[in-house]
């Protein structure tokens, strides 16, 4: 397991948080409301200026200072170009702060409601926003953030899953009988033939907020370099192929108002879905000793979850044997 998985946030007490904020001139006047964030620790509060803010305390050893600052610079760049995104505040001349072994940042609190999954009309609008984000992203490059690779998302994940004791003994054979051939296929993915650019990295509907007719990007914690479709495919919902084509068509139609889209990248969609399935299981396994994960994902250690994962892996393997989703398929309507 990585060093970040062994770290305990037990020392992050309300007093320490308040003192950390005070060290950069922020005075919380309300209690600290813990928000849904498991990788880091995130708290909302009202300050003495009567405005709401969010303090984010980073999990140590996960990202370097340079990687975090590069994420911050990217969000600031987006705001400068009027792309709605949540960027950290500059306090005492910096966006990343240090206090008693913790690193933290302070953000404005942005409210809003979640976007409805699969809504074709909404997807065209989302495509425009992602297109605007990518138009800015293509103007520069990351030097410290990770690249999207099979080694990181699949190979490293398999090592974790091999080491975990959470997969029930009676499902080990069935699990690996499908996990290994699926992973073997995923490991042969070659991104070198596709343009690489800066990405949000974890661009799904949960990381977009709708308020006052404005779509805002949040949580750039997984910002990375990779093909553009990584920021698009997670917006597709459902299993019906025709329905997903309609969603993709709407998404790309909006996207291309601001950015060209390489249609060859549609062949990566199911491969990237496979990446995410395997990486997500390994992520939970790495963090399982963190009590916050056990409270939030109690089903992860249950027999039923792993039975469902065996089925999900089989379905994903079958999906990879089908022709890739196309923007102009021959459906008979």
mmCIF file of C-alpha atoms in Angstrom:
data_model
loop_
_atom_site.group_PDB
_atom_site.id
_atom_site.type_symbol
_atom_site.label_atom_id
_atom_site.label_comp_id
_atom_site.label_asym_id
_atom_site.label_seq_id
_atom_site.Cartn_x
_atom_site.Cartn_y
_atom_site.Cartn_z
ATOM 1 C CA UNK A 1 0.000 0.000 0.000
ATOM 2 C CA UNK A 2 1.143 3.584 -0.570
ATOM 3 C CA UNK A 3 2.202 5.931 2.190
ATOM 4 C CA UNK A 4 -0.982 7.950 1.826
ATOM 5 C CA UNK A 5 -3.088 4.906 2.709
ATOM 6 C CA UNK A 6 -1.293 4.497 6.042
ATOM 7 C CA UNK A 7 -1.915 8.057 7.159
ATOM 8 C CA UNK A 8 -4.499 8.769 9.831
ATOM 9 C CA UNK A 9 -6.422 12.039 9.988
ATOM 10 C CA UNK A 10 -7.069 11.419 13.707
ATOM 11 C CA UNK A 11 -4.925 14.413 14.632
ATOM 12 C CA UNK A 12 -7.058 16.762 12.549
ATOM 13 C CA UNK A 13 -9.159 18.063 15.439
ATOM 14 C CA UNK A 14 -11.540 21.058 15.327
ATOM 15 C CA UNK A 15 -9.021 23.070 17.339
ATOM 16 C CA UNK A 16 -6.202 22.256 14.940
ATOM 17 C CA UNK A 17 -8.376 23.182 11.952
ATOM 18 C CA UNK A 18 -9.361 26.490 13.575
ATOM 19 C CA UNK A 19 -5.725 27.257 14.407
ATOM 20 C CA UNK A 20 -4.623 26.367 10.878
ATOM 21 C CA UNK A 21 -7.203 28.746 9.420
ATOM 22 C CA UNK A 22 -6.240 31.458 11.890
ATOM 23 C CA UNK A 23 -2.633 31.132 10.712
ATOM 24 C CA UNK A 24 -3.714 32.499 7.313
ATOM 25 C CA UNK A 25 -6.070 35.129 8.718
ATOM 26 C CA UNK A 26 -9.359 33.210 8.438
ATOM 27 C CA UNK A 27 -11.694 33.225 11.443
ATOM 28 C CA UNK A 28 -14.527 30.637 11.343
ATOM 29 C CA UNK A 29 -17.631 31.971 13.082
ATOM 30 C CA UNK A 30 -19.723 28.827 12.612
ATOM 31 C CA UNK A 31 -19.108 25.171 13.311
ATOM 32 C CA UNK A 32 -17.204 23.068 10.790
ATOM 33 C CA UNK A 33 -19.486 21.026 8.535
ATOM 34 C CA UNK A 34 -17.674 17.973 7.156
ATOM 35 C CA UNK A 35 -18.427 17.513 3.448
ATOM 36 C CA UNK A 36 -18.397 14.285 1.450
ATOM 37 C CA UNK A 37 -14.733 13.858 0.666
ATOM 38 C CA UNK A 38 -12.892 10.668 1.520
ATOM 39 C CA UNK A 39 -9.495 11.126 -0.093
ATOM 40 C CA UNK A 40 -8.968 14.420 1.715
ATOM 41 C CA UNK A 41 -10.810 16.123 4.575
ATOM 42 C CA UNK A 42 -13.059 19.010 3.568
ATOM 43 C CA UNK A 43 -15.028 21.349 5.851
ATOM 44 C CA UNK A 44 -17.505 24.130 5.161
ATOM 45 C CA UNK A 45 -17.843 27.091 7.501
ATOM 46 C CA UNK A 46 -18.969 30.712 7.725
ATOM 47 C CA UNK A 47 -16.175 33.213 8.374
ATOM 48 C CA UNK A 48 -16.286 36.548 10.174
ATOM 49 C CA UNK A 49 -17.141 38.300 6.882
ATOM 50 C CA UNK A 50 -20.402 36.273 6.864
ATOM 51 C CA UNK A 51 -19.373 34.404 3.717
ATOM 52 C CA UNK A 52 -19.188 30.631 3.363
ATOM 53 C CA UNK A 53 -15.846 28.975 2.688
ATOM 54 C CA UNK A 54 -14.455 25.477 2.353
ATOM 55 C CA UNK A 55 -11.178 24.299 3.893
ATOM 56 C CA UNK A 56 -9.497 21.326 2.236
ATOM 57 C CA UNK A 57 -6.838 19.354 4.112
ATOM 58 C CA UNK A 58 -4.847 17.171 1.742
ATOM 59 C CA UNK A 59 -4.026 13.533 2.384
ATOM 60 C CA UNK A 60 -0.263 13.518 2.949
ATOM 61 C CA UNK A 61 1.995 11.712 0.456
ATOM 62 C CA UNK A 62 -0.676 11.522 -2.230
ATOM 63 C CA UNK A 63 0.446 14.570 -4.231
ATOM 64 C CA UNK A 64 3.624 16.580 -4.080
ATOM 65 C CA UNK A 65 3.500 20.323 -3.398
ATOM 66 C CA UNK A 66 4.349 20.906 -7.064
ATOM 67 C CA UNK A 67 1.428 18.750 -8.225
ATOM 68 C CA UNK A 68 -1.035 20.543 -5.950
ATOM 69 C CA UNK A 69 0.195 23.969 -7.007
ATOM 70 C CA UNK A 70 -0.073 22.979 -10.655
ATOM 71 C CA UNK A 71 -3.715 22.024 -10.063
ATOM 72 C CA UNK A 72 -4.285 25.395 -8.387
ATOM 73 C CA UNK A 73 -2.666 27.263 -11.259
ATOM 74 C CA UNK A 74 -4.868 25.416 -13.755
ATOM 75 C CA UNK A 75 -8.084 26.413 -11.974
ATOM 76 C CA UNK A 76 -6.893 30.017 -11.726
ATOM 77 C CA UNK A 77 -6.167 29.971 -15.451
ATOM 78 C CA UNK A 78 -9.690 28.740 -16.150
ATOM 79 C CA UNK A 79 -11.204 31.545 -14.078
ATOM 80 C CA UNK A 80 -9.096 34.112 -15.910
ATOM 81 C CA UNK A 81 -10.670 32.854 -19.135
ATOM 82 C CA UNK A 82 -14.194 33.009 -17.609
ATOM 83 C CA UNK A 83 -14.590 29.229 -17.409
ATOM 84 C CA UNK A 84 -16.614 28.577 -14.211
ATOM 85 C CA UNK A 85 -14.376 26.595 -11.862
ATOM 86 C CA UNK A 86 -13.682 26.633 -8.140
ATOM 87 C CA UNK A 87 -10.132 27.806 -7.426
ATOM 88 C CA UNK A 88 -8.411 28.241 -4.040
ATOM 89 C CA UNK A 89 -8.095 31.672 -2.491
ATOM 90 C CA UNK A 90 -4.762 33.453 -2.324
ATOM 91 C CA UNK A 91 -4.081 34.048 1.370
ATOM 92 C CA UNK A 92 -0.794 35.508 2.603
ATOM 93 C CA UNK A 93 0.380 35.351 -0.996
ATOM 94 C CA UNK A 94 -0.153 31.610 -1.410
ATOM 95 C CA UNK A 95 -2.842 29.036 -2.223
ATOM 96 C CA UNK A 96 -1.223 26.080 -0.423
ATOM 97 C CA UNK A 97 -0.567 26.391 3.307
ATOM 98 C CA UNK A 98 1.208 24.282 5.932
ATOM 99 C CA UNK A 99 0.319 23.813 9.596
ATOM 100 C CA UNK A 100 1.610 21.195 12.033
ATOM 101 C CA UNK A 101 2.301 18.617 9.339
ATOM 102 C CA UNK A 102 -0.873 19.229 7.337
ATOM 103 C CA UNK A 103 -1.253 20.962 3.988
ATOM 104 C CA UNK A 104 -4.461 22.848 3.299
ATOM 105 C CA UNK A 105 -6.186 25.348 1.037
ATOM 106 C CA UNK A 106 -9.256 27.559 1.421
ATOM 107 C CA UNK A 107 -11.894 27.854 -1.300
ATOM 108 C CA UNK A 108 -15.044 29.920 -1.729
ATOM 109 C CA UNK A 109 -18.106 27.779 -1.083
ATOM 110 C CA UNK A 110 -20.094 27.298 -4.285
ATOM 111 C CA UNK A 111 -23.628 26.009 -3.964
ATOM 112 C CA UNK A 112 -25.763 24.380 -6.607
ATOM 113 C CA UNK A 113 -27.596 21.246 -7.566
ATOM 114 C CA UNK A 114 -26.373 18.157 -9.325
ATOM 115 C CA UNK A 115 -26.872 17.692 -13.043
ATOM 116 C CA UNK A 116 -29.376 15.033 -14.111
ATOM 117 C CA UNK A 117 -27.618 12.014 -15.675
ATOM 118 C CA UNK A 118 -28.383 11.188 -19.304
ATOM 119 C CA UNK A 119 -30.394 14.345 -20.078
ATOM 120 C CA UNK A 120 -29.653 14.895 -23.785
ATOM 121 C CA UNK A 121 -30.532 18.610 -23.739
ATOM 122 C CA UNK A 122 -28.339 19.167 -20.699
ATOM 123 C CA UNK A 123 -25.505 17.126 -22.213
ATOM 124 C CA UNK A 124 -25.103 19.511 -25.124
ATOM 125 C CA UNK A 125 -24.672 22.317 -22.628
ATOM 126 C CA UNK A 126 -22.219 20.257 -20.588
ATOM 127 C CA UNK A 127 -20.301 19.537 -23.785
ATOM 128 C CA UNK A 128 -19.951 23.265 -24.392
ATOM 129 C CA UNK A 129 -18.563 23.790 -20.891
ATOM 130 C CA UNK A 130 -16.057 20.946 -21.253
ATOM 131 C CA UNK A 131 -15.127 22.347 -24.655
ATOM 132 C CA UNK A 132 -14.450 25.732 -23.063
ATOM 133 C CA UNK A 133 -12.362 24.055 -20.363
ATOM 134 C CA UNK A 134 -10.336 22.145 -22.950
ATOM 135 C CA UNK A 135 -9.825 25.222 -25.110
ATOM 136 C CA UNK A 136 -7.964 26.722 -22.150
ATOM 137 C CA UNK A 137 -6.304 23.411 -21.197
ATOM 138 C CA UNK A 138 -4.723 23.081 -24.633
ATOM 139 C CA UNK A 139 -2.929 26.393 -24.232
ATOM 140 C CA UNK A 140 -0.466 24.900 -21.735
ATOM 141 C CA UNK A 141 0.736 21.638 -20.261
ATOM 142 C CA UNK A 142 1.311 19.971 -16.912
ATOM 143 C CA UNK A 143 4.884 19.317 -15.846
ATOM 144 C CA UNK A 144 4.185 17.560 -12.541
ATOM 145 C CA UNK A 145 0.692 16.030 -12.705
ATOM 146 C CA UNK A 146 0.364 12.399 -13.744
ATOM 147 C CA UNK A 147 -0.351 11.060 -17.221
ATOM 148 C CA UNK A 148 -3.262 8.690 -17.775
ATOM 149 C CA UNK A 149 -1.604 5.286 -18.193
ATOM 150 C CA UNK A 150 -2.486 1.614 -17.997
ATOM 151 C CA UNK A 151 0.431 1.070 -15.602
ATOM 152 C CA UNK A 152 -1.031 3.483 -13.071
ATOM 153 C CA UNK A 153 -4.703 2.568 -13.438
ATOM 154 C CA UNK A 154 -4.495 -1.165 -14.126
ATOM 155 C CA UNK A 155 -1.113 -2.697 -13.247
ATOM 156 C CA UNK A 156 -0.788 -0.930 -9.892
ATOM 157 C CA UNK A 157 -4.429 -1.692 -9.138
ATOM 158 C CA UNK A 158 -3.946 -5.407 -9.776
ATOM 159 C CA UNK A 159 -1.056 -5.478 -7.313
ATOM 160 C CA UNK A 160 -3.312 -3.933 -4.664
ATOM 161 C CA UNK A 161 -6.166 -6.344 -5.374
ATOM 162 C CA UNK A 162 -3.791 -9.320 -5.228
ATOM 163 C CA UNK A 163 -2.634 -8.201 -1.784
ATOM 164 C CA UNK A 164 -6.020 -7.417 -0.259
ATOM 165 C CA UNK A 165 -7.822 -9.916 1.951
ATOM 166 C CA UNK A 166 -11.196 -8.320 1.232
ATOM 167 C CA UNK A 167 -12.138 -10.481 -1.772
ATOM 168 C CA UNK A 168 -14.065 -13.455 -0.274
ATOM 169 C CA UNK A 169 -12.203 -16.754 -0.516
ATOM 170 C CA UNK A 170 -15.084 -18.477 -2.295
ATOM 171 C CA UNK A 171 -15.052 -15.801 -5.042
ATOM 172 C CA UNK A 172 -11.305 -15.619 -5.632
ATOM 173 C CA UNK A 173 -11.309 -18.033 -8.578
ATOM 174 C CA UNK A 174 -14.311 -16.436 -10.288
ATOM 175 C CA UNK A 175 -12.960 -12.938 -9.715
ATOM 176 C CA UNK A 176 -9.494 -13.554 -11.146
ATOM 177 C CA UNK A 177 -10.837 -15.700 -13.981
ATOM 178 C CA UNK A 178 -12.339 -12.529 -15.461
ATOM 179 C CA UNK A 179 -10.189 -9.774 -13.877
ATOM 180 C CA UNK A 180 -6.966 -11.099 -15.403
ATOM 181 C CA UNK A 181 -8.105 -11.417 -19.057
ATOM 182 C CA UNK A 182 -9.853 -8.041 -18.845
ATOM 183 C CA UNK A 183 -6.749 -6.426 -17.404
ATOM 184 C CA UNK A 184 -4.591 -8.075 -20.061
ATOM 185 C CA UNK A 185 -6.693 -6.416 -22.747
ATOM 186 C CA UNK A 186 -6.593 -3.057 -20.979
ATOM 187 C CA UNK A 187 -2.823 -3.200 -20.589
ATOM 188 C CA UNK A 188 -2.428 -3.107 -24.360
ATOM 189 C CA UNK A 189 -4.054 0.321 -24.655
ATOM 190 C CA UNK A 190 -1.748 2.717 -26.471
ATOM 191 C CA UNK A 191 -2.484 6.410 -25.987
ATOM 192 C CA UNK A 192 0.512 7.564 -28.038
ATOM 193 C CA UNK A 193 -1.554 7.885 -31.215
ATOM 194 C CA UNK A 194 -3.860 10.451 -29.592
ATOM 195 C CA UNK A 195 -3.265 14.068 -28.657
ATOM 196 C CA UNK A 196 -2.458 14.546 -24.970
ATOM 197 C CA UNK A 197 -3.687 17.569 -23.029
ATOM 198 C CA UNK A 198 -4.471 18.857 -19.564
ATOM 199 C CA UNK A 199 -7.683 17.379 -18.151
ATOM 200 C CA UNK A 200 -10.045 17.740 -15.224
ATOM 201 C CA UNK A 201 -9.389 14.010 -14.886
ATOM 202 C CA UNK A 202 -12.490 13.015 -12.907
ATOM 203 C CA UNK A 203 -15.143 14.829 -14.922
ATOM 204 C CA UNK A 204 -18.494 13.280 -13.978
ATOM 205 C CA UNK A 205 -21.824 14.869 -13.131
ATOM 206 C CA UNK A 206 -20.995 14.848 -9.425
ATOM 207 C CA UNK A 207 -18.182 17.285 -10.124
ATOM 208 C CA UNK A 208 -20.383 19.823 -11.872
ATOM 209 C CA UNK A 209 -22.841 22.082 -10.073
ATOM 210 C CA UNK A 210 -25.775 23.930 -11.620
ATOM 211 C CA UNK A 211 -26.802 27.230 -10.054
ATOM 212 C CA UNK A 212 -28.483 30.277 -11.557
ATOM 213 C CA UNK A 213 -28.215 28.695 -14.988
ATOM 214 C CA UNK A 214 -24.434 28.369 -14.586
ATOM 215 C CA UNK A 215 -22.485 25.093 -14.710
ATOM 216 C CA UNK A 216 -19.413 25.150 -12.488
ATOM 217 C CA UNK A 217 -16.561 22.617 -12.381
ATOM 218 C CA UNK A 218 -15.431 21.512 -8.921
ATOM 219 C CA UNK A 219 -12.784 19.160 -7.498
ATOM 220 C CA UNK A 220 -9.714 19.148 -9.755
ATOM 221 C CA UNK A 221 -7.900 16.830 -7.347
ATOM 222 C CA UNK A 222 -7.346 14.241 -10.100
ATOM 223 C CA UNK A 223 -6.222 16.689 -12.791
ATOM 224 C CA UNK A 224 -3.960 14.864 -15.237
ATOM 225 C CA UNK A 225 -2.680 14.679 -18.789
ATOM 226 C CA UNK A 226 -4.409 12.411 -21.288
ATOM 227 C CA UNK A 227 -6.754 12.205 -24.297
ATOM 228 C CA UNK A 228 -9.738 14.567 -24.350
ATOM 229 C CA UNK A 229 -12.336 11.786 -24.189
ATOM 230 C CA UNK A 230 -11.355 11.075 -20.559
ATOM 231 C CA UNK A 231 -13.292 14.233 -19.610
ATOM 232 C CA UNK A 232 -16.300 13.234 -21.735
ATOM 233 C CA UNK A 233 -17.081 9.546 -21.402
ATOM 234 C CA UNK A 234 -18.222 9.597 -17.757
ATOM 235 C CA UNK A 235 -21.149 11.820 -18.779
ATOM 236 C CA UNK A 236 -22.713 8.892 -20.674
ATOM 237 C CA UNK A 237 -25.354 7.053 -18.644
ATOM 238 C CA UNK A 238 -27.217 3.774 -19.059
ATOM 239 C CA UNK A 239 -26.499 0.537 -20.904
ATOM 240 C CA UNK A 240 -28.610 1.014 -24.026
ATOM 241 C CA UNK A 241 -26.224 1.497 -26.945
ATOM 242 C CA UNK A 242 -28.570 3.692 -28.987
ATOM 243 C CA UNK A 243 -29.310 5.867 -25.975
ATOM 244 C CA UNK A 244 -25.618 6.305 -25.238
ATOM 245 C CA UNK A 245 -24.960 7.218 -28.875
ATOM 246 C CA UNK A 246 -27.589 9.973 -28.603
ATOM 247 C CA UNK A 247 -25.928 11.222 -25.426
ATOM 248 C CA UNK A 248 -22.470 11.169 -27.010
ATOM 249 C CA UNK A 249 -23.749 12.961 -30.094
ATOM 250 C CA UNK A 250 -25.263 15.734 -27.944
ATOM 251 C CA UNK A 251 -22.132 15.996 -25.799
ATOM 252 C CA UNK A 252 -19.760 16.250 -28.752
ATOM 253 C CA UNK A 253 -22.058 18.666 -30.607
ATOM 254 C CA UNK A 254 -21.721 21.120 -27.728
ATOM 255 C CA UNK A 255 -18.030 20.376 -27.273
ATOM 256 C CA UNK A 256 -17.132 21.156 -30.874
ATOM 257 C CA UNK A 257 -18.475 24.704 -30.562
ATOM 258 C CA UNK A 258 -15.199 25.386 -28.719
ATOM 259 C CA UNK A 259 -12.852 22.468 -29.462
ATOM 260 C CA UNK A 260 -12.294 19.980 -32.228
ATOM 261 C CA UNK A 261 -12.912 16.376 -31.197
ATOM 262 C CA UNK A 262 -10.906 13.489 -32.614
ATOM 263 C CA UNK A 263 -13.610 10.919 -33.409
ATOM 264 C CA UNK A 264 -11.044 8.118 -33.138
ATOM 265 C CA UNK A 265 -11.082 8.661 -29.387
ATOM 266 C CA UNK A 266 -14.525 7.039 -29.140
ATOM 267 C CA UNK A 267 -12.709 3.686 -29.391
ATOM 268 C CA UNK A 268 -11.198 4.467 -25.971
ATOM 269 C CA UNK A 269 -14.511 4.840 -24.131
ATOM 270 C CA UNK A 270 -15.034 1.220 -23.042
ATOM 271 C CA UNK A 271 -11.325 0.816 -22.339
ATOM 272 C CA UNK A 272 -11.405 3.819 -20.025
ATOM 273 C CA UNK A 273 -14.531 2.454 -18.356
ATOM 274 C CA UNK A 274 -12.555 -0.724 -17.678
ATOM 275 C CA UNK A 275 -9.727 1.355 -16.236
ATOM 276 C CA UNK A 276 -12.147 3.026 -13.844
ATOM 277 C CA UNK A 277 -13.817 -0.197 -12.655
ATOM 278 C CA UNK A 278 -10.515 -1.799 -11.689
ATOM 279 C CA UNK A 279 -8.945 1.395 -10.342
ATOM 280 C CA UNK A 280 -11.998 2.125 -8.155
ATOM 281 C CA UNK A 281 -11.850 -1.292 -6.470
ATOM 282 C CA UNK A 282 -8.148 -0.858 -5.782
ATOM 283 C CA UNK A 283 -8.644 2.688 -4.490
ATOM 284 C CA UNK A 284 -11.135 1.460 -1.898
ATOM 285 C CA UNK A 285 -8.845 -1.429 -0.935
ATOM 286 C CA UNK A 286 -5.891 0.957 -0.437
ATOM 287 C CA UNK A 287 -7.907 3.258 1.778
ATOM 288 C CA UNK A 288 -9.839 0.588 3.690
ATOM 289 C CA UNK A 289 -7.906 1.114 6.923
ATOM 290 C CA UNK A 290 -9.164 4.718 6.962
ATOM 291 C CA UNK A 291 -12.248 4.634 9.214
ATOM 292 C CA UNK A 292 -13.984 7.202 6.999
ATOM 293 C CA UNK A 293 -13.956 4.689 4.148
ATOM 294 C CA UNK A 294 -15.389 1.905 6.283
ATOM 295 C CA UNK A 295 -18.220 4.193 7.369
ATOM 296 C CA UNK A 296 -18.942 5.422 3.842
ATOM 297 C CA UNK A 297 -18.530 2.140 1.955
ATOM 298 C CA UNK A 298 -19.529 -0.656 4.373
ATOM 299 C CA UNK A 299 -20.680 -2.825 1.466
ATOM 300 C CA UNK A 300 -17.117 -3.035 0.106
ATOM 301 C CA UNK A 301 -16.279 -5.899 2.465
ATOM 302 C CA UNK A 302 -19.506 -7.796 1.783
ATOM 303 C CA UNK A 303 -19.941 -10.907 -0.341
ATOM 304 C CA UNK A 304 -22.663 -9.315 -2.435
ATOM 305 C CA UNK A 305 -20.423 -6.457 -3.578
ATOM 306 C CA UNK A 306 -17.760 -8.807 -4.912
ATOM 307 C CA UNK A 307 -20.385 -10.959 -6.608
ATOM 308 C CA UNK A 308 -21.600 -7.809 -8.381
ATOM 309 C CA UNK A 309 -18.020 -6.933 -9.344
ATOM 310 C CA UNK A 310 -17.490 -10.310 -10.975
ATOM 311 C CA UNK A 311 -20.592 -9.625 -13.065
ATOM 312 C CA UNK A 312 -19.480 -6.053 -13.852
ATOM 313 C CA UNK A 313 -16.071 -7.279 -15.024
ATOM 314 C CA UNK A 314 -17.713 -9.891 -17.274
ATOM 315 C CA UNK A 315 -20.002 -7.266 -18.783
ATOM 316 C CA UNK A 316 -17.083 -4.923 -19.379
ATOM 317 C CA UNK A 317 -15.046 -7.660 -21.022
ATOM 318 C CA UNK A 318 -18.000 -8.378 -23.330
ATOM 319 C CA UNK A 319 -18.343 -4.665 -24.123
ATOM 320 C CA UNK A 320 -14.731 -4.580 -25.263
ATOM 321 C CA UNK A 321 -15.447 -7.293 -27.800
ATOM 322 C CA UNK A 322 -18.109 -5.122 -29.475
ATOM 323 C CA UNK A 323 -17.467 -2.453 -32.083
ATOM 324 C CA UNK A 324 -16.594 0.923 -30.471
ATOM 325 C CA UNK A 325 -19.330 3.499 -30.022
ATOM 326 C CA UNK A 326 -19.422 5.801 -33.052
ATOM 327 C CA UNK A 327 -20.653 9.327 -33.540
ATOM 328 C CA UNK A 328 -22.422 8.405 -36.786
ATOM 329 C CA UNK A 329 -23.659 4.817 -36.394
ATOM 330 C CA UNK A 330 -26.147 3.100 -38.701
ATOM 331 C CA UNK A 331 -29.147 2.924 -36.394
ATOM 332 C CA UNK A 332 -32.601 2.484 -37.900
ATOM 333 C CA UNK A 333 -34.887 4.953 -36.150
#
